[in-house]
JSON list of C-alpha atoms in Angstrom, two decimals:
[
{"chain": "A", "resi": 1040, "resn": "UNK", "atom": "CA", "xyz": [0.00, 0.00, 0.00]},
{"chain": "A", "resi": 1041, "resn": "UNK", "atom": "CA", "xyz": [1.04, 3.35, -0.72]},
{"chain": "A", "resi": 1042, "resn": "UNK", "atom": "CA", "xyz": [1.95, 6.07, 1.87]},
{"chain": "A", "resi": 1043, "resn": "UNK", "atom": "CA", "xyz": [1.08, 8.80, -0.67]},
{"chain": "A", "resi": 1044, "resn": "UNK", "atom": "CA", "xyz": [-2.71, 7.77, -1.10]},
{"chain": "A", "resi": 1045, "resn": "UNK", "atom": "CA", "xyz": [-4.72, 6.33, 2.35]},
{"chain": "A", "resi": 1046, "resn": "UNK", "atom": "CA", "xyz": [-6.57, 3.89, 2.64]},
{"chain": "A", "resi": 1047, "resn": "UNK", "atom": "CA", "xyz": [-9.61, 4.49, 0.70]},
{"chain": "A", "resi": 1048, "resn": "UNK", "atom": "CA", "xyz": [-12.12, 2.67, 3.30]},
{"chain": "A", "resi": 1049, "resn": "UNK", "atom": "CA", "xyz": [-10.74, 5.92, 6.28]},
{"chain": "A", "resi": 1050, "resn": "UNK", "atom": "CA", "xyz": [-13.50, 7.94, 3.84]},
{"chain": "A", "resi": 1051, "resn": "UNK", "atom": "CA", "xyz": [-16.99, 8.00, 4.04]},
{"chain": "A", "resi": 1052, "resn": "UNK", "atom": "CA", "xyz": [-19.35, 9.47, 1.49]},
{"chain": "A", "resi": 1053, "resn": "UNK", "atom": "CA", "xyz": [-20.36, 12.79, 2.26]},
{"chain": "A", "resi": 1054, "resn": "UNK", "atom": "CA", "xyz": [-17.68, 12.55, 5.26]},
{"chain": "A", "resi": 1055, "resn": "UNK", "atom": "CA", "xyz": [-15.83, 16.04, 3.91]},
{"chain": "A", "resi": 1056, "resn": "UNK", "atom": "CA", "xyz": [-17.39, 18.90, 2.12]},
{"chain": "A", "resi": 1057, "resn": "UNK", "atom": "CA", "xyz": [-16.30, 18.18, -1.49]},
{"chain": "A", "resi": 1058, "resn": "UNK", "atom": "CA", "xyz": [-12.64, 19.61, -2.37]},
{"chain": "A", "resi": 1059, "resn": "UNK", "atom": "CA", "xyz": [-12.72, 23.21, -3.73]},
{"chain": "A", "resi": 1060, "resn": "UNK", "atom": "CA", "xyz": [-10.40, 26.14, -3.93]},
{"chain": "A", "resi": 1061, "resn": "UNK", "atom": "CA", "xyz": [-12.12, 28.15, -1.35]},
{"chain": "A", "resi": 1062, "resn": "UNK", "atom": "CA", "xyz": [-11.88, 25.57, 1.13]},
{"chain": "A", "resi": 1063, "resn": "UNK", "atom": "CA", "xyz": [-7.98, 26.20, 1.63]},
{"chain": "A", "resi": 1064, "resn": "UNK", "atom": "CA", "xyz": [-8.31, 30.18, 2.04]},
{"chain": "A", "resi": 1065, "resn": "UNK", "atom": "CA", "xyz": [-8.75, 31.82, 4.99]},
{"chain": "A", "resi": 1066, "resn": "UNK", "atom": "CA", "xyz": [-10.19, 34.72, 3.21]},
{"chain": "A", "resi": 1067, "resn": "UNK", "atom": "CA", "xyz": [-13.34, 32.76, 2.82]},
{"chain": "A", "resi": 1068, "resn": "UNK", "atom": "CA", "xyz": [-15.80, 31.85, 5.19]},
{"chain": "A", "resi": 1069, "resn": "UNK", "atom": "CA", "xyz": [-16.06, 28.70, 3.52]},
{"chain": "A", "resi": 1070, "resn": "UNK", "atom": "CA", "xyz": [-12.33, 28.25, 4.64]},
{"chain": "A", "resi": 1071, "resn": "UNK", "atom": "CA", "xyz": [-11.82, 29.81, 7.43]},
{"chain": "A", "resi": 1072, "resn": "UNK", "atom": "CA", "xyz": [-10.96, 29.07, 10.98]},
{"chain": "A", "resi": 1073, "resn": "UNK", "atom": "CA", "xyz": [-14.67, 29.41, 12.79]},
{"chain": "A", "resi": 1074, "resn": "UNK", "atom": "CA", "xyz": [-13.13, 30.36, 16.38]},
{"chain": "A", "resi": 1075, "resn": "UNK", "atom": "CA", "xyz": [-10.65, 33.26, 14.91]},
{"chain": "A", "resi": 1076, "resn": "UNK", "atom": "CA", "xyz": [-12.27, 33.78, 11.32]},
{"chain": "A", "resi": 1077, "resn": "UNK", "atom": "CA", "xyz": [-9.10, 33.72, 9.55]},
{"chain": "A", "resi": 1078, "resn": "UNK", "atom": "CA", "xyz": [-7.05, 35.78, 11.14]},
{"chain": "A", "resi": 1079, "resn": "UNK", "atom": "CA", "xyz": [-4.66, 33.23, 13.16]},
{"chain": "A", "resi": 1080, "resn": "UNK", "atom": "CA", "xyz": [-5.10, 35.17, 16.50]},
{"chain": "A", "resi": 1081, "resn": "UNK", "atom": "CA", "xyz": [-7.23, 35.62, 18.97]},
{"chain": "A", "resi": 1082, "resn": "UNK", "atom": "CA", "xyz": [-7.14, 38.63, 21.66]},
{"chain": "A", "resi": 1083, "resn": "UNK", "atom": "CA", "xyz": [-7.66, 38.12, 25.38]},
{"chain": "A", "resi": 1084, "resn": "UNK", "atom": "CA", "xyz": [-7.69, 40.62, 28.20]},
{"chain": "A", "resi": 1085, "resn": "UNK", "atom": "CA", "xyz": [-4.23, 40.12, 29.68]},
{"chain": "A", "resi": 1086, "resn": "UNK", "atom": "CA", "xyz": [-3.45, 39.95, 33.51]},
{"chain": "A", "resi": 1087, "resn": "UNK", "atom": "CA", "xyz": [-0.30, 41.88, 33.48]},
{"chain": "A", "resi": 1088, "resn": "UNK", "atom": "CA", "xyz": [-1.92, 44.82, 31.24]},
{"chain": "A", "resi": 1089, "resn": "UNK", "atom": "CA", "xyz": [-5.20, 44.78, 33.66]},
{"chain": "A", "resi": 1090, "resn": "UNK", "atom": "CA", "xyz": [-2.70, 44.68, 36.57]},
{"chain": "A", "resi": 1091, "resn": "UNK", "atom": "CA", "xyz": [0.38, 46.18, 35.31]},
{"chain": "A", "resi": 1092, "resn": "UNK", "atom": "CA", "xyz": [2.13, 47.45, 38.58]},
{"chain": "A", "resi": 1093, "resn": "UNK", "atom": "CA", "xyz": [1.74, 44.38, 41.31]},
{"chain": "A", "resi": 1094, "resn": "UNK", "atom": "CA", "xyz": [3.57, 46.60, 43.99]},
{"chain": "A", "resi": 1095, "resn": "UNK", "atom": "CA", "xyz": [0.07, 48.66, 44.45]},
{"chain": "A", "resi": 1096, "resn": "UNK", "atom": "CA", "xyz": [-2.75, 47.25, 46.37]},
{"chain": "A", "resi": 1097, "resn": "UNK", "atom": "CA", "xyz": [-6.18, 47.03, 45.24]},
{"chain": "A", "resi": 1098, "resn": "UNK", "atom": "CA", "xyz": [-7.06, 50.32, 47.38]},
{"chain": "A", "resi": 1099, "resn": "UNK", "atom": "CA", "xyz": [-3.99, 52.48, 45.32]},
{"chain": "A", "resi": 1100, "resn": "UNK", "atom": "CA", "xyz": [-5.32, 51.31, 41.70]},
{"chain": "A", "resi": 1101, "resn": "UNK", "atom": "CA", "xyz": [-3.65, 47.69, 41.33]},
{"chain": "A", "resi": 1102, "resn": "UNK", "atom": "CA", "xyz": [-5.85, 47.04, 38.87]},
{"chain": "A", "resi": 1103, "resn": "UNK", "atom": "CA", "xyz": [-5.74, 49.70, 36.23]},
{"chain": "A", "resi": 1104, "resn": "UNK", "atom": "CA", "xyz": [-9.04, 49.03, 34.20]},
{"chain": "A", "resi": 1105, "resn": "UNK", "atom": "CA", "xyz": [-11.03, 49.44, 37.16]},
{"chain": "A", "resi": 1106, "resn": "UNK", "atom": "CA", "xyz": [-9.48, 52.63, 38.40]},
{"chain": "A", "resi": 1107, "resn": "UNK", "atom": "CA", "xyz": [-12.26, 55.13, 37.07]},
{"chain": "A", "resi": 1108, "resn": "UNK", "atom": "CA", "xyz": [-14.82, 53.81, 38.87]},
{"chain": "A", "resi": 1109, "resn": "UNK", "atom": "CA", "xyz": [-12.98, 53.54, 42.06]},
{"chain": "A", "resi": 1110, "resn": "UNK", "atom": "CA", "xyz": [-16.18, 54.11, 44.58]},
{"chain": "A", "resi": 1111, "resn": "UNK", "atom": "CA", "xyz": [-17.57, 51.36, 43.03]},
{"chain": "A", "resi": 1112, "resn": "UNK", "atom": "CA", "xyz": [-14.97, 48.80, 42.33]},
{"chain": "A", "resi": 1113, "resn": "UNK", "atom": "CA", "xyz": [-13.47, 49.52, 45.59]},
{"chain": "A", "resi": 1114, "resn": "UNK", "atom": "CA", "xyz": [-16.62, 48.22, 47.36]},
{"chain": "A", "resi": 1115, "resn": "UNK", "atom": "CA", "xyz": [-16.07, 45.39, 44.91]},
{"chain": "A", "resi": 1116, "resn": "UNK", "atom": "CA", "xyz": [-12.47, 44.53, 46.09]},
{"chain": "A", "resi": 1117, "resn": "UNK", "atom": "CA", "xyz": [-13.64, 45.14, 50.04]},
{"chain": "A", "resi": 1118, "resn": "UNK", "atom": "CA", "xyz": [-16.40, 42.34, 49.32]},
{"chain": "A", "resi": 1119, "resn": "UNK", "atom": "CA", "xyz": [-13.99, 40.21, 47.78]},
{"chain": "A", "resi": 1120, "resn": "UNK", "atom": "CA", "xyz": [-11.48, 40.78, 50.43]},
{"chain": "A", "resi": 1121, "resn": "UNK", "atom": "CA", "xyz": [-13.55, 40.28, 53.55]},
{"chain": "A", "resi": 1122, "resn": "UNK", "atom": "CA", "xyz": [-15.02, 36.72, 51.56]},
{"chain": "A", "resi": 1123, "resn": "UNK", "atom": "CA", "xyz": [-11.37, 35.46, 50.98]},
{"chain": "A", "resi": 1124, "resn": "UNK", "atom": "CA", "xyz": [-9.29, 37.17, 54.11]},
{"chain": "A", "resi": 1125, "resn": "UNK", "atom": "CA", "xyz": [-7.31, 39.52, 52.74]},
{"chain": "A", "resi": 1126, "resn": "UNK", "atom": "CA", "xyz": [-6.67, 43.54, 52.89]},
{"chain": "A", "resi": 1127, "resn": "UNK", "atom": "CA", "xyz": [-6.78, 45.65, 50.07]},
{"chain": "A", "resi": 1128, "resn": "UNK", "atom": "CA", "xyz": [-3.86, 47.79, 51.18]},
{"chain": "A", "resi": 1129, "resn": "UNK", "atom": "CA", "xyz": [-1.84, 44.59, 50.47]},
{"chain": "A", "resi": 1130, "resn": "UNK", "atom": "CA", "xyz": [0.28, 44.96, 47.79]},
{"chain": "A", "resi": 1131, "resn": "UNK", "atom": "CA", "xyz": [-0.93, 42.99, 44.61]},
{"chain": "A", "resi": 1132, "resn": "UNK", "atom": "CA", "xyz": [2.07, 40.87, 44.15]},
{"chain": "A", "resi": 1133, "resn": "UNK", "atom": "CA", "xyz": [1.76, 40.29, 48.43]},
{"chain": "A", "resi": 1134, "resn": "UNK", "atom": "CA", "xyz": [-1.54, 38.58, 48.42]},
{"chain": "A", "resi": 1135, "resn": "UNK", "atom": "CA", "xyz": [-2.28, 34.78, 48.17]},
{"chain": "A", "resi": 1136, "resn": "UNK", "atom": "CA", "xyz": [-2.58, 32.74, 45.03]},
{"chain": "A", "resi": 1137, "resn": "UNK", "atom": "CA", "xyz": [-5.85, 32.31, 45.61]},
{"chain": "A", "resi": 1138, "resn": "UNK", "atom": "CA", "xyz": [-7.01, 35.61, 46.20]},
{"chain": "A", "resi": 1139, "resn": "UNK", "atom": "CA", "xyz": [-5.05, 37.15, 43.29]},
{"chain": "A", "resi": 1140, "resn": "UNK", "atom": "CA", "xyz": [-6.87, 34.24, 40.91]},
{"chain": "A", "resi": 1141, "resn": "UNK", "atom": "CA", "xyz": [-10.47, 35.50, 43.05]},
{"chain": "A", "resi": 1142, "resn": "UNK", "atom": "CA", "xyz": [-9.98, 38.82, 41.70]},
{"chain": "A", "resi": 1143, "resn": "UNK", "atom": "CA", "xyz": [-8.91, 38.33, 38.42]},
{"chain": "A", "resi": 1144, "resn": "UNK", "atom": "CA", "xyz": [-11.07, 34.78, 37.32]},
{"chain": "A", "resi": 1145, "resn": "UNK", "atom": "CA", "xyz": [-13.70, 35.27, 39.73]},
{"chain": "A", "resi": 1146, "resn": "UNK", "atom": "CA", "xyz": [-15.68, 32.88, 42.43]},
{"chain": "A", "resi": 1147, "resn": "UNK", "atom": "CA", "xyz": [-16.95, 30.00, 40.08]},
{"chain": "A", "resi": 1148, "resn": "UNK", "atom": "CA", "xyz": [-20.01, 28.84, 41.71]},
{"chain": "A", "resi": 1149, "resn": "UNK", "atom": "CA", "xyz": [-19.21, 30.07, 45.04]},
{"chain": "A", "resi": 1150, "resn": "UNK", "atom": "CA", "xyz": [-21.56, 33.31, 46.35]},
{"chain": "A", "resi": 1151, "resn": "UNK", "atom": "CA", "xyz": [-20.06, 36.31, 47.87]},
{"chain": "A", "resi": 1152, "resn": "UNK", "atom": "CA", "xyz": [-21.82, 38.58, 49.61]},
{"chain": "A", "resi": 1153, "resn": "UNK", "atom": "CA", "xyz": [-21.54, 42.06, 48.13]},
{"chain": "A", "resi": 1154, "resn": "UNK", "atom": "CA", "xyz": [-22.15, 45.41, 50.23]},
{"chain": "A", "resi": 1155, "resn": "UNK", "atom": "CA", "xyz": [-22.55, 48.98, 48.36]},
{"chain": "A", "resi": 1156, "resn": "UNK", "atom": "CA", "xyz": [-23.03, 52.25, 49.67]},
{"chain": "A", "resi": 1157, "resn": "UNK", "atom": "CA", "xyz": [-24.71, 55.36, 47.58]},
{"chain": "A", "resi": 1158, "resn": "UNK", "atom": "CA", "xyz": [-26.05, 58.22, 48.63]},
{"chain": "A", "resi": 1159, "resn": "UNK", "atom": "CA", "xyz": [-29.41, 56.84, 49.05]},
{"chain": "A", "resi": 1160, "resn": "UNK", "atom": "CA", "xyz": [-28.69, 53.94, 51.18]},
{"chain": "A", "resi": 1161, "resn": "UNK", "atom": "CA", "xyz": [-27.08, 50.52, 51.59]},
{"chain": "A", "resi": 1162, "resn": "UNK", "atom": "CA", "xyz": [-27.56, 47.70, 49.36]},
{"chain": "A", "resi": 1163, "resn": "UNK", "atom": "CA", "xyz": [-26.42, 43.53, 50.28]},
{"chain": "A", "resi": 1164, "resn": "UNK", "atom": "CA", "xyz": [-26.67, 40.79, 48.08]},
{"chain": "A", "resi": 1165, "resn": "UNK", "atom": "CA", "xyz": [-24.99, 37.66, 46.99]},
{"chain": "A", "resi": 1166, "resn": "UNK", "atom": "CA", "xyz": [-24.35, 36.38, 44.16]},
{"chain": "A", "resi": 1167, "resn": "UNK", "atom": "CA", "xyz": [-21.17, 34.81, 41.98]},
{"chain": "A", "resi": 1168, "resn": "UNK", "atom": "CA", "xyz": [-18.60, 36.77, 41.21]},
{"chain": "A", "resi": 1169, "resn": "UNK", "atom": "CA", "xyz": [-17.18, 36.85, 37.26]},
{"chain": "A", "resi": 1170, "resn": "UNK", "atom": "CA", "xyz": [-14.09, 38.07, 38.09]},
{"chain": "A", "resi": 1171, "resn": "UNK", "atom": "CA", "xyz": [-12.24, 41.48, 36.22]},
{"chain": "A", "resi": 1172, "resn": "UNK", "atom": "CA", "xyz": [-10.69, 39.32, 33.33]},
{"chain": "A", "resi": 1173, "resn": "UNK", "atom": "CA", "xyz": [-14.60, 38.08, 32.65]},
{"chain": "A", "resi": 1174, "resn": "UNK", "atom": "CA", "xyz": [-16.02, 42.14, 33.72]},
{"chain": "A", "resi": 1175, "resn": "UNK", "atom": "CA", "xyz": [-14.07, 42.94, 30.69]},
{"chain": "A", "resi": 1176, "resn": "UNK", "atom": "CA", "xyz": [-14.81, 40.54, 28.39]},
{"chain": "A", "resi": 1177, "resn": "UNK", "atom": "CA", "xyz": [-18.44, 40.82, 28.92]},
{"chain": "A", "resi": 1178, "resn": "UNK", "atom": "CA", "xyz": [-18.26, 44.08, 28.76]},
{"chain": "A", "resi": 1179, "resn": "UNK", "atom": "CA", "xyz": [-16.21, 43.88, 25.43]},
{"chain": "A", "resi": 1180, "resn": "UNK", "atom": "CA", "xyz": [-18.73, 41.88, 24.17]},
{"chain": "A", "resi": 1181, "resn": "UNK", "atom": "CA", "xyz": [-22.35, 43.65, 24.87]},
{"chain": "A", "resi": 1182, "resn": "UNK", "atom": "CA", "xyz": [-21.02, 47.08, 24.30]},
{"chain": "A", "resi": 1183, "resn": "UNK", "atom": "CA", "xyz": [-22.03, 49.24, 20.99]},
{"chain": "A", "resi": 1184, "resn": "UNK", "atom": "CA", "xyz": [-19.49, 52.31, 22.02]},
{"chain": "A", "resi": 1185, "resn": "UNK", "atom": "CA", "xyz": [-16.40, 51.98, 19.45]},
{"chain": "A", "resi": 1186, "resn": "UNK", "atom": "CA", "xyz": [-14.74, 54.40, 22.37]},
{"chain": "A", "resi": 1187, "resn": "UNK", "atom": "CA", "xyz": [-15.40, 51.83, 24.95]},
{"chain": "A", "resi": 1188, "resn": "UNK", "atom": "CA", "xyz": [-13.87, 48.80, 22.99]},
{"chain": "A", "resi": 1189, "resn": "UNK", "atom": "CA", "xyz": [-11.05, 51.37, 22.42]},
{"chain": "A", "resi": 1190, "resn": "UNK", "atom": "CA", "xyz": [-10.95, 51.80, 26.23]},
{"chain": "A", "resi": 1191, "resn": "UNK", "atom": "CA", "xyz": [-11.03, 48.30, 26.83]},
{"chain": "A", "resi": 1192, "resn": "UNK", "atom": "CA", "xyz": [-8.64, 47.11, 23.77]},
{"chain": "A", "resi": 1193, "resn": "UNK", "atom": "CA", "xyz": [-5.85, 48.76, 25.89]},
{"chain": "A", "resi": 1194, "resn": "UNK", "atom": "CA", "xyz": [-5.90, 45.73, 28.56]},
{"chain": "A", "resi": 1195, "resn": "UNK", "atom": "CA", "xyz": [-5.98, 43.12, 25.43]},
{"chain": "A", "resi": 1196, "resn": "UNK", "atom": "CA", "xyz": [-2.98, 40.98, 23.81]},
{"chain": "A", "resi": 1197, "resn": "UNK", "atom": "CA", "xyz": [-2.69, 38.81, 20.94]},
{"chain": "A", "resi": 1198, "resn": "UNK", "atom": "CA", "xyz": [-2.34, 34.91, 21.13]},
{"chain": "A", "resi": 1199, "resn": "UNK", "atom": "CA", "xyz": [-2.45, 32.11, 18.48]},
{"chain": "A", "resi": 1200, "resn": "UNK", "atom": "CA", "xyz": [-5.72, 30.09, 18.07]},
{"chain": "A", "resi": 1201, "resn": "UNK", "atom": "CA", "xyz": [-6.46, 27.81, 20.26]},
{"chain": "A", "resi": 1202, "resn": "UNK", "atom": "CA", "xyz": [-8.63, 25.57, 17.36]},
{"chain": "A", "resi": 1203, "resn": "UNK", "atom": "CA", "xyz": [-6.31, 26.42, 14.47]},
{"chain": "A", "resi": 1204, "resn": "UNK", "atom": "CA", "xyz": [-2.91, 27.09, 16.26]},
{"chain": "A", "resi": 1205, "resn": "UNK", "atom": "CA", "xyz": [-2.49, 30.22, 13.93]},
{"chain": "A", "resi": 1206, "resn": "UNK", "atom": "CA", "xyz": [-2.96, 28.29, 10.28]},
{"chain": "A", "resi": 1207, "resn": "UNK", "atom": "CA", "xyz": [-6.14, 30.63, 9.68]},
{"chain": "A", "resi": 1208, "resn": "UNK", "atom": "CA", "xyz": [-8.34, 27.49, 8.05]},
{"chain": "A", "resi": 1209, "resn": "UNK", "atom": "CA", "xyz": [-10.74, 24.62, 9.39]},
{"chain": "A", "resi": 1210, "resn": "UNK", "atom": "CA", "xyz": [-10.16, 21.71, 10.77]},
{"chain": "A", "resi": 1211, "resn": "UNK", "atom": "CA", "xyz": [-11.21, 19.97, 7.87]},
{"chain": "A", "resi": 1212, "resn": "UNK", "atom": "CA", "xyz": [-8.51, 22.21, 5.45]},
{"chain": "A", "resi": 1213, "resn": "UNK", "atom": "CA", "xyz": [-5.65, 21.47, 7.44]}
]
């Protein structure tokens, strides 16, 4: 048997879309990799652009993309903090594995009780916690402001595929 051809019984009728040009360019739909659409990247939030300076705590802006709301996101971070143990004067880089991964990836199926304070009063309830990394992407995601995916493209970074591994074309093309 040849090494060139395979074995003719590994194919199936109908098994593969039948063999056409556009299948192996990633300039076609028909060709391109679904997850990144052709382009051979995809772009994440990244940890060390969300929280470039590790020596600041929480409390003195550790995590940059949530610095303009501070009142808020503070009340966030004291939440978080009284949940997991930890003080948000601590330096970034000080605090626990586990409390750094809480902040950034979020609470998973565990509820954390949440406290704000406006002007009109105090609010408590629980609920999971997404995490900044997933705050971002959400908000990436539902938002039609081009200035806020501008905002928000700041705290992103390139990576190959994950389905393609940066060849730009299906599964069934490679």
């Amino acid at each position: 048997r040849s090494t060139l051809f395979p074995d003719p019984t590994l194919f199936r009728p109908g098994s593969l879309a039948e063999l056409e040009p556009r299948l192996f360019s990633f300039n076609s739909p028909h060709g391109a990799c679904p997850e990144c659409k052709g382009i051979g990247e995809k772009f994440y939030f990244d940890p060390e652009l969300v929280v470039p300076d590790k020596l600041l705590s929480l409390a003195d802006g550790a995590v940059r993309a949530w610095s303009r709301k501070a009142g808020y996101y503070r009340q966030i971070f004291e939440s978080l903090a009284r949940f997991q143990g930890f003080s948000t004067s601590t330096p970034f880089c000080k605090l626990k594995k586990e409390a750094q991964e809480l902040i950034l990836y979020g609470s998973g199926e565990a509820e954390i009780e949440f406290d704000y304070r406006r002007d009109k009063g105090r609010y408590t309830f629980t609920e999971t916690y997404e995490g900044v990394l997933g705050n971002l992407e959400r908000r990436y995601v539902e938002t039609d402001s081009a200035d806020v995916r501008t905002e928000l493209e700041e705290y992103m970074n390139a990576q190959p595929c994950p389905l393609c591994k940066g060849a730009r074309l299906k599964k069934e093309a490679l």
